[in-house]
């Protein structure tokens, strides 16, 4: 909810095909980002240019003229009939204004294939700024490792909701996830496993730097965490000398906590920590290094204070500010230090100590913000030690009043952690984060006075179609009035049937699990209630470690008409998912069926499937039509919009005379960019009788008309005119030279109007 919204009644902006994105010289990167979002769905070129003077059309991103109240991260967004302008004092503010513009556009704007539009934004002014400077998400890549592509996807998803920090939990008992040159076995040994076993993984320095840069381009700061002195088994297993007894413990793949600790009494421990933090700081341009400090149950209180007081100066020496979990309050204060509260109560002795010493507080109360907690007892993923967290629980609290002993001036912001004991893939991350992460994002951004659960849940529900288009695997909470019923466009091939809409699964081997896997030749999945009618394409998220195969799309049954197919290659393993897509070459009817073919067994796994594209809608179909005359009683103006494109000689509008007009009332103002006129030859009569010359006019009131297209010397059975698009309620044909001079009569078999 923005800080201030003023609507402009009756004003809308429709993005035209020829629009440009004009930016301040320092904001071309933001302009290119916006163009990258809009181009695939609109099909428009949307060139990004440097603004000169005062823009009058298109989209403008400017670093001047914003309301003074917007501050360093706020923005001012103005929408008129001809121009969208976002103004801010910084590129961060422009980026957040772009995110608001995305939400004002139709959900289909998020598609990666061309959609019909129109791309309309309501007129008005938004002046906005964040409540808190720190708006964070945390991703645990230690319990289960998530590769660069998954983290980038999560960055894209969280940045839409103005989250500006991603805290990466890079080390724990189960895995060490970053290369440290001075201690190479941390990655090669400590990073070699994860919860439940498996290959684990780690980021090279180049990969980590790539993530940092990718996040920065989306105004997200990376905060790396090396947890200490506990949660250290991966490091202790990599180097025996870090253990007090000099013996390296085995690698750990369980989920218990509190059993490991660095050796506080050994000097090599501090050499190790200093070198790790120094190398990590050199890769991290953000201000913070997170040094953990929680659940150090195997470290005495005295040793904990000794250890933390020794290692905190290493952070300052590396040019960074200390951040840690709120138990850090036991140690001495350092300049600017941030204590991250993860408790479930409204008071805590360690947090009180931290605040009394001058620490800032980052709020992550586990019973409100931990995205790995189950929604309810039936949630297939997650834990419940901090309680069940439905969407309303995540939203309905005020950071300023949660902890009575903490003044609001001490609160830096809010962060939503996502721990990964039970999460193994992107779909799991999305399922647990959405819709709760946007709830917490609003809590961190919006003024408390404007926040209200009853209005928020409706706004949240409106995002369902957008997430469906984006392919986000979100949880359809019963607390939220979703804008549509469970989507008939996107279907999940997995076990979460209550969220996915999967109603029939026929896998010959019946493996199930969190995806449909080990697919063999002839297996199929049917989705009753999911219609292919009116769809033009499809995508599937698949993985394969074998020979791959083919996905066929059929309608009605597993042996019904074949509408399209796509080959699935070897993706490099069953953990490596890619998206494949294809077109539907003929119109289908009935339920959707996926049929899998290929040689051998275990062809591939399918995680999700989406129908894409919408057949263009004829805006003129069966709308009221009038004309100046007609040849016969059964050849009236309504025949030109009855949907019959080749119905015989009499199924047409025929008019007497050399100059005549025909018009249609679309019923309401609409964006029109393409008109198709089907002439005599298309309906059965001789093409020599085709209407040769005509003008196409548009009007919003039926009184004032503008010419939008002209056709001269036509000899085709069908003519198509593309223009604008323009806003119009009425369209009119002025027929100038109707047919052959021997028979001066217009013969129009069908008139069709489309958005683009």
XYZ file of C-alpha atoms in Angstrom:
756
model
C 0.000 0.000 0.000
C 1.671 3.242 -1.098
C 1.968 6.156 1.283
C -0.288 8.361 -0.862
C -2.593 7.585 -3.805
C -4.618 10.122 -5.793
C -6.764 8.726 -8.605
C -7.728 10.656 -11.731
C -11.302 9.733 -12.611
C -11.810 8.772 -16.229
C -8.097 8.954 -17.103
C -6.223 5.928 -18.419
C -2.927 5.449 -20.175
C -2.609 2.794 -22.860
C 0.937 1.810 -23.762
C 1.235 2.244 -27.544
C 3.306 0.033 -29.831
C 5.629 2.915 -30.637
C 6.327 3.948 -27.051
C 9.831 4.757 -25.859
C 11.302 4.569 -22.374
C 13.098 7.839 -21.649
C 15.456 7.950 -18.695
C 17.814 10.207 -16.848
C 21.399 9.589 -17.922
C 22.164 7.758 -14.675
C 19.068 5.553 -14.937
C 19.499 3.770 -18.266
C 20.000 0.495 -16.387
C 16.568 0.855 -14.756
C 15.082 1.682 -18.151
C 16.631 -1.411 -19.697
C 15.320 -3.502 -16.798
C 11.790 -2.204 -17.389
C 12.072 -2.785 -21.135
C 13.205 -6.347 -20.457
C 9.987 -6.961 -18.528
C 7.644 -5.334 -21.037
C 9.048 -6.408 -24.398
C 8.279 -10.167 -24.296
C 4.587 -9.749 -23.422
C 3.795 -6.648 -25.476
C 5.932 -7.452 -28.500
C 6.864 -3.760 -28.618
C 10.404 -2.529 -29.356
C 10.391 -0.028 -26.452
C 13.749 1.620 -27.169
C 15.487 3.118 -24.131
C 16.723 6.651 -24.738
C 18.179 9.454 -22.641
C 15.515 12.018 -21.849
C 15.980 15.514 -23.261
C 13.654 18.293 -22.223
C 10.313 17.333 -20.734
C 8.937 14.009 -22.062
C 5.356 14.162 -23.357
C 4.651 10.535 -24.242
C 5.705 6.978 -23.441
C 7.359 6.193 -20.099
C 9.823 8.542 -18.410
C 12.182 7.668 -15.528
C 13.606 10.889 -14.118
C 15.884 11.822 -11.239
C 14.463 15.328 -10.884
C 11.187 16.842 -9.776
C 10.065 14.243 -7.218
C 8.117 15.345 -4.179
C 10.580 16.139 -1.390
C 8.961 13.587 0.926
C 10.117 10.575 -1.097
C 13.597 10.464 0.462
C 16.322 8.162 -0.779
C 14.157 5.153 -1.686
C 10.777 6.683 -2.459
C 9.286 7.736 -5.787
C 6.528 9.767 -7.402
C 4.506 8.078 -10.144
C 2.218 10.153 -12.396
C -0.081 8.625 -15.003
C -1.821 10.793 -17.605
C -3.550 9.842 -20.844
C -0.306 10.217 -22.795
C 2.557 9.665 -20.366
C 3.748 7.632 -17.381
C 6.401 9.470 -15.361
C 8.344 8.036 -12.434
C 10.461 10.541 -10.515
C 12.845 9.831 -7.652
C 15.966 11.159 -5.995
C 17.911 7.918 -6.574
C 17.929 4.996 -8.979
C 16.659 2.859 -6.096
C 13.540 5.011 -5.954
C 13.045 4.660 -9.708
C 13.373 0.895 -9.418
C 10.675 0.739 -6.745
C 8.451 2.965 -8.864
C 8.922 0.503 -11.722
C 7.723 -2.314 -9.456
C 4.561 -0.358 -8.691
C 4.018 0.284 -12.404
C 4.300 -3.486 -13.027
C 1.482 -4.127 -10.559
C -0.692 -1.447 -12.184
C -0.397 -3.146 -15.568
C -2.453 -6.280 -16.376
C -1.078 -9.585 -15.046
C -0.355 -10.771 -18.599
C 2.460 -8.228 -18.798
C 4.578 -10.767 -16.889
C 4.306 -13.341 -19.695
C 7.397 -14.268 -21.679
C 5.449 -14.578 -24.932
C 3.461 -11.940 -26.814
C 0.000 -11.373 -25.342
C -2.961 -9.483 -26.835
C -3.075 -6.563 -24.389
C -4.190 -3.790 -24.223
C -1.690 -2.452 -21.683
C -3.759 0.023 -19.702
C -2.825 1.876 -16.491
C -5.294 3.897 -14.426
C -4.558 7.608 -14.194
C -3.451 9.398 -11.046
C -0.491 10.123 -8.790
C 1.328 7.960 -6.234
C 3.814 9.440 -3.780
C 5.527 6.683 -1.864
C 8.417 5.929 0.468
C 9.364 2.999 2.740
C 8.680 2.761 6.449
C 11.936 0.915 7.188
C 15.342 1.194 5.550
C 16.050 -2.549 5.867
C 13.510 -4.836 4.190
C 14.987 -8.280 4.022
C 14.627 -11.900 3.047
C 16.980 -14.684 4.112
C 17.721 -17.877 2.202
C 19.405 -20.843 3.854
C 21.698 -22.389 1.241
C 23.537 -24.498 3.834
C 20.975 -27.130 4.887
C 20.230 -27.681 1.210
C 22.324 -26.035 -1.481
C 20.621 -23.869 -4.110
C 22.537 -22.957 -7.244
C 23.079 -19.534 -8.780
C 20.036 -19.704 -11.084
C 17.666 -20.473 -8.215
C 19.047 -17.655 -6.081
C 18.742 -15.246 -9.004
C 15.133 -16.299 -9.501
C 14.444 -15.636 -5.821
C 16.090 -12.219 -6.126
C 13.786 -11.415 -9.043
C 10.774 -12.515 -7.035
C 11.548 -10.659 -3.802
C 12.660 -7.435 -5.509
C 9.179 -7.092 -7.050
C 7.930 -6.302 -3.557
C 10.645 -3.758 -2.760
C 12.719 -6.122 -0.618
C 16.180 -4.556 -0.614
C 18.333 -7.124 1.228
C 19.033 -10.828 0.732
C 20.745 -12.485 3.682
C 22.534 -15.667 2.534
C 23.158 -18.239 5.268
C 26.418 -19.587 3.808
C 27.631 -21.955 6.513
C 26.155 -24.391 8.974
C 26.688 -27.896 10.315
C 25.477 -29.453 7.054
C 27.408 -27.439 4.493
C 29.899 -24.647 3.729
C 28.897 -22.808 0.558
C 31.610 -20.286 -0.414
C 35.189 -20.745 -1.614
C 37.814 -19.332 0.765
C 41.262 -19.393 -0.845
C 43.136 -19.573 2.461
C 41.077 -22.609 3.500
C 40.121 -24.456 0.299
C 38.806 -27.630 1.989
C 35.904 -25.607 3.403
C 34.233 -25.775 -0.013
C 35.537 -29.053 -1.388
C 34.965 -31.023 1.824
C 32.578 -28.918 3.902
C 30.442 -28.153 0.865
C 30.225 -31.737 -0.337
C 26.971 -32.722 1.353
C 23.661 -31.449 2.718
C 20.662 -32.534 4.799
C 19.791 -36.101 3.908
C 23.066 -36.599 2.045
C 23.536 -35.802 -1.606
C 26.126 -33.820 -3.477
C 25.715 -30.458 -1.757
C 27.589 -27.704 -3.568
C 29.229 -24.313 -3.156
C 29.716 -20.980 -4.922
C 32.993 -20.069 -6.500
C 34.116 -16.523 -5.882
C 33.134 -15.627 -9.438
C 29.650 -17.079 -8.931
C 29.203 -15.248 -5.653
C 30.332 -11.980 -7.252
C 27.894 -12.606 -10.093
C 25.082 -13.014 -7.560
C 26.110 -9.807 -5.797
C 26.073 -7.873 -9.084
C 22.768 -9.406 -10.195
C 21.189 -8.441 -6.890
C 22.631 -4.918 -7.003
C 21.037 -4.334 -10.418
C 17.708 -5.035 -8.663
C 18.555 -2.789 -5.705
C 19.148 -5.803 -3.449
C 22.151 -5.876 -1.102
C 23.658 -9.269 -0.259
C 24.424 -9.888 3.434
C 26.588 -13.025 3.801
C 26.477 -15.031 7.017
C 29.173 -17.269 8.447
C 27.569 -18.729 11.555
C 29.827 -18.976 14.624
C 30.865 -20.195 17.150
C 28.186 -22.891 16.843
C 26.657 -24.339 13.643
C 30.256 -25.065 12.659
C 30.453 -28.791 11.898
C 31.084 -28.388 8.152
C 34.163 -26.279 8.918
C 35.311 -28.557 11.756
C 35.009 -31.603 9.470
C 37.132 -29.845 6.848
C 40.055 -28.925 9.129
C 41.021 -31.027 12.143
C 43.112 -28.212 13.657
C 39.956 -26.149 14.270
C 38.839 -28.750 16.836
C 40.062 -28.598 20.422
C 41.116 -32.275 20.279
C 42.632 -31.983 16.811
C 40.252 -34.618 15.413
C 37.892 -33.757 12.569
C 34.317 -34.988 13.137
C 32.441 -36.679 10.298
C 30.334 -34.625 7.929
C 26.799 -34.138 9.205
C 23.549 -34.557 7.235
C 20.956 -34.393 10.021
C 18.962 -31.447 11.363
C 19.885 -31.258 15.055
C 21.400 -27.998 16.333
C 23.687 -26.862 19.128
C 26.213 -29.699 19.162
C 29.193 -28.046 17.422
C 31.557 -25.220 18.375
C 34.790 -23.666 17.217
C 37.628 -24.103 19.733
C 37.658 -20.829 21.647
C 41.038 -21.470 23.270
C 43.040 -22.054 20.064
C 44.710 -19.127 18.303
C 44.306 -20.858 14.942
C 40.545 -20.361 15.365
C 40.956 -16.594 15.199
C 43.396 -16.774 12.299
C 40.773 -18.832 10.516
C 37.897 -16.439 11.282
C 39.898 -13.341 10.352
C 40.952 -14.785 6.998
C 37.456 -16.013 6.180
C 35.837 -12.667 6.998
C 38.522 -10.702 5.169
C 38.070 -12.693 1.966
C 34.295 -12.542 2.203
C 34.315 -8.784 2.851
C 36.413 -8.246 -0.277
C 33.673 -9.911 -2.338
C 30.802 -8.085 -0.637
C 30.204 -4.372 -1.331
C 27.300 -4.165 1.134
C 27.841 -2.772 4.639
C 27.246 -5.900 6.738
C 28.928 -9.183 7.602
C 26.642 -11.502 9.568
C 28.549 -13.608 12.123
C 25.630 -15.681 13.408
C 25.939 -16.319 17.119
C 22.772 -18.331 17.751
C 22.264 -21.723 19.377
C 25.873 -22.008 20.594
C 24.804 -24.561 23.180
C 28.194 -26.316 23.202
C 29.995 -23.067 24.059
C 29.956 -21.787 27.645
C 28.648 -18.267 28.253
C 32.144 -17.095 29.172
C 33.691 -18.668 26.073
C 30.902 -17.214 23.917
C 31.701 -13.686 25.103
C 35.433 -14.265 24.688
C 34.979 -15.572 21.158
C 32.610 -12.828 19.996
C 34.722 -10.066 21.526
C 37.743 -11.424 19.631
C 36.067 -11.790 16.225
C 33.912 -8.647 16.075
C 36.944 -6.374 15.466
C 37.821 -8.507 12.414
C 34.588 -7.293 10.815
C 35.440 -3.656 11.448
C 38.987 -4.219 10.177
C 37.486 -5.509 6.925
C 35.469 -2.290 6.593
C 32.120 -3.802 7.520
C 29.503 -3.556 10.268
C 28.717 -6.484 12.544
C 25.356 -8.189 12.260
C 24.413 -11.236 14.300
C 21.511 -13.066 15.885
C 20.221 -11.395 19.051
C 22.296 -13.610 21.386
C 25.133 -11.329 20.278
C 23.877 -8.932 22.951
C 25.955 -10.949 25.435
C 29.154 -9.614 23.840
C 30.529 -6.095 23.817
C 28.925 -3.541 21.501
C 30.680 -2.465 18.309
C 29.868 0.623 16.250
C 26.624 0.305 14.296
C 26.052 -3.305 15.336
C 22.741 -4.941 14.393
C 21.113 -7.641 16.500
C 18.647 -9.808 14.581
C 15.818 -10.938 16.849
C 14.431 -14.386 16.062
C 12.622 -15.181 19.309
C 8.961 -16.010 19.794
C 8.301 -13.929 22.914
C 7.856 -10.197 23.474
C 10.935 -9.854 25.666
C 14.406 -11.364 25.733
C 17.342 -10.735 28.055
C 19.994 -10.927 25.333
C 18.046 -8.557 23.112
C 17.520 -6.127 25.987
C 21.258 -6.187 26.614
C 21.943 -5.500 22.951
C 19.556 -2.529 22.882
C 20.963 -1.119 26.132
C 24.432 -1.190 24.549
C 23.236 0.740 21.497
C 22.546 -2.032 18.984
C 20.022 -1.521 16.207
C 17.420 -4.301 15.964
C 16.388 -6.277 12.896
C 13.083 -8.025 13.555
C 12.651 -11.653 12.473
C 10.338 -13.087 15.149
C 10.176 -16.779 14.303
C 6.451 -17.073 15.021
C 5.690 -14.249 12.549
C 8.351 -14.162 9.856
C 9.926 -17.619 9.531
C 8.805 -18.711 6.081
C 9.841 -22.313 6.730
C 7.065 -22.747 9.305
C 4.054 -24.701 8.061
C 0.899 -22.823 7.100
C -1.217 -25.463 8.816
C -0.919 -29.073 9.943
C -1.530 -30.324 6.403
C 1.301 -28.323 4.812
C 3.584 -30.903 3.131
C 6.777 -28.888 3.711
C 8.305 -27.007 6.589
C 8.569 -27.249 10.369
C 6.314 -26.145 13.217
C 8.524 -25.579 16.276
C 7.723 -21.832 16.238
C 4.044 -22.448 15.491
C 1.874 -22.474 12.403
C 2.048 -19.271 10.361
C -0.877 -18.572 8.059
C -0.873 -15.419 5.948
C -2.861 -13.344 8.428
C -0.414 -14.248 11.203
C 2.504 -13.116 9.034
C 0.762 -9.818 8.266
C -1.103 -8.811 11.406
C 1.591 -7.382 13.673
C 3.342 -4.060 14.098
C 7.159 -4.029 14.303
C 7.037 -0.852 16.372
C 4.990 -2.423 19.173
C 5.974 -6.109 19.105
C 8.690 -5.713 21.744
C 7.674 -3.226 24.459
C 11.246 -2.878 25.697
C 12.599 -1.894 22.292
C 12.000 1.729 21.212
C 10.842 2.214 17.632
C 13.946 4.355 17.021
C 16.106 1.239 17.522
C 14.327 -0.813 14.841
C 16.267 -1.002 11.592
C 13.735 -3.106 9.731
C 12.207 -6.525 9.160
C 13.558 -9.720 7.577
C 11.779 -12.943 6.580
C 14.114 -15.965 6.962
C 13.576 -19.148 4.980
C 15.411 -22.138 6.450
C 15.893 -25.153 4.216
C 15.763 -28.331 6.307
C 12.792 -29.576 4.227
C 13.292 -27.588 1.021
C 15.159 -29.034 -1.940
C 14.125 -27.047 -5.028
C 12.841 -23.712 -6.300
C 9.188 -24.801 -6.201
C 9.583 -25.510 -2.474
C 11.065 -22.065 -1.846
C 8.230 -20.394 -3.732
C 5.530 -22.446 -2.033
C 6.718 -21.407 1.424
C 7.487 -17.759 0.525
C 4.358 -16.905 -1.434
C 2.036 -15.412 -0.315
C 3.682 -14.739 3.084
C 6.733 -12.858 1.811
C 4.635 -10.095 0.171
C 2.686 -9.812 3.426
C 5.909 -9.124 5.325
C 7.155 -6.853 2.528
C 4.108 -4.612 2.976
C 4.609 -4.642 6.728
C 8.161 -3.330 6.171
C 7.283 -0.764 3.476
C 3.827 0.669 4.106
C 2.714 3.134 6.797
C 1.173 1.282 9.726
C -1.933 3.477 9.579
C -2.701 2.330 6.017
C -2.338 -1.368 6.731
C -5.524 -3.396 7.172
C -5.919 -7.154 6.837
C -9.387 -7.009 5.273
C -8.230 -4.780 2.426
C -4.811 -6.378 2.152
C -6.135 -9.890 1.610
C -8.147 -8.665 -1.378
C -5.141 -6.906 -2.883
C -3.033 -9.981 -2.189
C -5.612 -12.210 -3.867
C -5.412 -10.089 -6.999
C -1.795 -11.206 -7.412
C -2.800 -14.834 -7.998
C -3.145 -14.507 -11.788
C 0.147 -12.587 -11.951
C 2.019 -15.309 -10.058
C 0.388 -17.896 -12.301
C 1.713 -16.096 -15.388
C 5.139 -15.836 -13.762
C 5.151 -19.544 -12.933
C 5.463 -18.966 -9.175
C 4.408 -22.040 -7.205
C 2.358 -20.255 -4.540
C 0.159 -21.581 -1.743
C -3.523 -20.765 -2.244
C -4.346 -19.905 1.347
C -8.020 -20.252 2.215
C -7.680 -16.950 4.083
C -7.206 -15.074 0.815
C -9.971 -14.390 -1.749
C -7.942 -15.254 -4.825
C -8.904 -13.371 -7.953
C -9.702 -16.605 -9.761
C -10.399 -20.193 -8.813
C -7.312 -22.449 -8.858
C -5.830 -21.682 -12.233
C -6.953 -23.544 -15.307
C -3.886 -22.189 -17.109
C -1.119 -23.612 -14.925
C -1.094 -27.096 -13.536
C 1.362 -28.703 -11.150
C 2.508 -32.242 -11.755
C 3.177 -32.975 -8.120
C 1.626 -34.256 -4.941
C 0.244 -30.960 -3.655
C -3.147 -31.640 -5.183
C -5.050 -29.277 -2.905
C -3.071 -26.377 -4.332
C -2.432 -27.600 -7.843
C -5.764 -28.578 -9.292
C -4.435 -31.949 -10.424
C -7.425 -34.255 -10.624
C -6.232 -37.263 -12.611
C -2.710 -38.657 -12.591
C -1.945 -41.797 -14.578
C 1.742 -42.629 -14.274
C 2.335 -46.221 -15.292
C 4.902 -46.683 -12.521
C 2.964 -44.558 -9.983
C 6.053 -43.004 -8.420
C 4.478 -39.738 -7.200
C 6.535 -37.554 -4.896
C 7.029 -33.814 -5.288
C 6.962 -34.132 -9.051
C 5.923 -36.742 -11.554
C 9.156 -38.607 -12.162
C 10.594 -41.642 -13.880
C 8.219 -41.094 -16.780
C 8.104 -43.979 -19.233
C 6.939 -44.188 -22.824
C 3.137 -44.006 -22.939
C 2.613 -42.438 -19.502
C 0.169 -39.555 -19.386
C -1.278 -36.956 -17.029
C -4.840 -35.744 -17.433
C -6.289 -32.597 -15.880
C -10.067 -32.669 -15.796
C -11.529 -29.188 -15.649
C -8.479 -27.674 -17.382
C -9.503 -26.693 -20.898
C -7.140 -26.044 -23.812
C -9.746 -23.994 -25.648
C -8.486 -20.606 -26.777
C -4.844 -21.225 -25.837
C -2.001 -20.793 -28.304
C 1.056 -22.251 -26.577
C 2.478 -24.072 -23.581
C 5.575 -24.371 -21.401
C 6.800 -27.177 -19.160
C 9.468 -27.297 -16.458
C 11.335 -30.558 -16.878
C 14.556 -32.347 -16.022
C 16.230 -35.373 -17.546
C 19.306 -37.421 -16.916
C 18.485 -39.930 -19.621
C 17.665 -39.787 -23.297
C 14.757 -37.393 -22.844
C 11.620 -37.731 -24.896
C 8.577 -35.820 -26.090
C 5.600 -34.188 -24.425
C 2.453 -34.289 -26.523
C -0.498 -32.022 -25.784
C -3.853 -33.626 -26.539
C -7.433 -32.638 -25.833
C -10.244 -34.728 -24.442
C -8.283 -37.883 -23.703
C -4.800 -39.382 -23.871
C -5.582 -40.448 -27.441
C -7.486 -37.290 -28.389
C -6.516 -34.793 -31.095
C -2.831 -33.842 -31.053
C -2.522 -30.079 -30.587
C 1.234 -29.686 -30.209
C 4.403 -31.299 -28.910
C 7.858 -30.426 -27.640
C 11.053 -32.408 -27.303
C 12.674 -32.782 -23.880
C 16.487 -33.018 -24.064
C 18.916 -34.395 -21.511
C 19.186 -31.481 -19.066
C 22.323 -32.773 -17.395
C 20.603 -34.624 -14.589
C 17.311 -35.000 -12.808
C 18.109 -32.114 -10.458
C 18.636 -29.689 -13.350
C 15.339 -28.212 -14.460
C 14.810 -26.267 -17.675
C 11.764 -24.743 -19.352
C 10.663 -26.049 -22.747
C 7.855 -24.535 -24.786
C 5.852 -25.047 -27.946
C 2.841 -23.783 -29.832
C -0.625 -25.264 -30.101
C -1.246 -25.497 -33.817
C -4.965 -26.211 -33.779
C -7.875 -25.275 -31.569
C -8.678 -27.805 -28.891
C -11.706 -28.591 -26.805
C -12.181 -30.661 -23.697
C -9.730 -31.398 -20.907
C -5.952 -31.138 -21.133
C -3.901 -34.316 -21.465
C -0.115 -34.620 -21.548
C 1.187 -37.763 -23.189
C 4.856 -38.750 -22.897
C 6.756 -40.659 -25.549
C 10.342 -41.751 -26.015
C 12.718 -44.672 -26.043
C 13.638 -46.477 -22.848
C 12.464 -45.856 -19.302
C 12.869 -42.984 -16.857
C 12.579 -40.480 -19.701
C 12.346 -37.319 -17.595
C 10.642 -35.594 -14.650
C 7.971 -32.921 -15.052
C 7.525 -30.309 -12.338
C 4.953 -27.933 -13.812
C 3.090 -27.236 -17.005
C 1.519 -23.982 -18.186
C -0.858 -23.158 -21.004
C 0.106 -19.798 -22.519
C -1.278 -17.255 -24.923
C -4.854 -16.313 -25.526
C -6.591 -16.318 -28.862
C -7.359 -12.758 -29.924
C -10.852 -11.554 -28.991
C -12.972 -9.986 -31.727
C -14.259 -6.851 -29.999
C -16.914 -6.282 -32.675
C -18.512 -9.728 -32.597
C -22.321 -9.496 -32.266
C -22.150 -5.814 -31.301
C -24.869 -3.366 -32.507
C -24.231 -2.174 -36.067
C -25.889 0.461 -38.251
C -25.511 1.640 -41.843
C -26.900 4.218 -44.246
C -28.630 1.594 -46.381
C -28.829 -2.073 -47.285
C -29.453 -3.942 -50.529
C -32.076 -6.356 -49.196
C -33.930 -7.139 -46.002
C -31.590 -10.018 -45.182
C -28.388 -8.034 -45.921
C -28.426 -5.594 -43.012
C -25.442 -4.113 -41.132
C -25.682 -6.699 -38.329
C -24.603 -9.412 -40.813
C -21.076 -7.903 -40.821
C -20.511 -8.752 -37.146
C -22.375 -12.049 -36.719
C -19.242 -14.216 -36.782
C -20.023 -15.928 -40.085
C -17.057 -15.260 -42.333
C -18.109 -17.319 -45.366
C -21.810 -17.914 -45.024
C -22.881 -17.602 -48.627
C -23.926 -14.720 -50.831
C -26.707 -13.444 -48.554
C -24.748 -13.518 -45.251
C -23.224 -10.072 -45.695
C -23.844 -6.380 -45.358
C -24.700 -5.028 -48.780
C -25.346 -1.316 -49.314
C -26.597 0.663 -52.282
C -24.694 3.599 -53.749
C -21.191 4.771 -54.428
C -20.512 6.487 -51.084
C -21.876 4.913 -47.951
C -21.030 4.167 -44.320
C -21.296 1.327 -41.826
C -20.483 1.509 -38.145
C -20.385 -0.677 -35.034
C -20.805 0.205 -31.362
C -18.294 -1.799 -29.237
C -20.363 -1.036 -26.130
C -17.591 0.697 -24.205
C -14.298 2.406 -24.847
C -11.641 -0.130 -25.809
C -8.107 -0.127 -27.136
C -8.213 -1.142 -30.807
C -5.103 -1.737 -32.890
C -6.143 -4.099 -35.696
C -9.173 -4.389 -37.965
C -9.893 -7.239 -40.386
C -12.410 -6.745 -43.220
C -13.610 -9.798 -45.156
C -14.846 -8.871 -48.611
C -16.983 -10.487 -51.294
C -14.530 -13.145 -52.395
C -14.239 -14.441 -48.845
C -17.971 -15.097 -48.758
C -18.595 -16.861 -52.025
C -19.250 -14.069 -54.522
C -16.775 -13.121 -57.192
C -13.705 -11.270 -55.995
C -14.359 -8.742 -58.734
C -17.033 -7.327 -56.453
C -14.569 -6.617 -53.610
C -14.762 -3.232 -51.940
C -11.800 -1.333 -53.396
C -11.415 1.906 -51.430
C -12.490 2.702 -47.870
C -11.469 4.679 -44.794
C -11.613 3.370 -41.245
C -12.569 5.916 -38.580
C -12.711 5.746 -34.784
C -14.641 7.722 -32.177
C -15.182 7.671 -28.438
C -18.545 9.511 -28.566
C -19.988 8.767 -32.033
C -19.733 12.468 -32.924
C -16.067 13.329 -33.364
C -14.233 10.938 -35.690
C -10.583 10.422 -36.605
C -9.227 8.414 -39.526
C -6.996 5.582 -38.333
C -6.500 3.565 -41.540
C -7.110 3.768 -45.297
C -7.349 1.042 -47.945
C -7.019 1.861 -51.641
C -7.194 -0.346 -54.704
C -8.012 -3.471 -52.746
C -8.153 -6.742 -54.665
C -7.835 -9.136 -51.714
C -10.621 -11.141 -50.158
C -9.389 -10.150 -46.692
C -7.707 -6.877 -45.744
C -6.013 -6.233 -42.402
C -5.230 -2.758 -41.078
C -2.910 -2.375 -38.093
C -2.554 0.978 -36.333
C -2.335 2.815 -32.993
C -3.682 1.265 -30.921
C -6.388 3.885 -30.346
C -9.131 4.237 -27.782
C -12.561 3.893 -29.388
C -16.129 2.901 -28.678
C -17.328 3.321 -32.276
C -15.670 2.185 -35.511
C -16.902 3.244 -38.950
C -16.218 2.253 -42.543
C -16.611 5.016 -45.102
C -16.873 3.156 -48.394
C -15.546 5.334 -51.247
C -15.262 2.989 -54.222
C -17.326 -0.040 -53.328
C -17.090 -2.563 -56.145
C -17.116 -2.740 -59.921
C -18.680 0.231 -61.645
C -21.378 -2.068 -62.962
C -22.651 -2.815 -59.442
C -22.072 0.017 -57.012
C -22.732 -1.852 -53.772
C -20.498 -2.625 -50.776
C -20.221 -6.274 -49.933
C -18.713 -6.829 -46.463
C -18.970 -10.403 -45.186
C -17.409 -9.789 -41.784
C -15.805 -6.928 -39.867
C -13.480 -7.849 -36.963
C -11.732 -5.577 -34.445
C -8.883 -6.591 -32.107
C -6.774 -4.961 -29.432
C -3.589 -5.552 -31.440
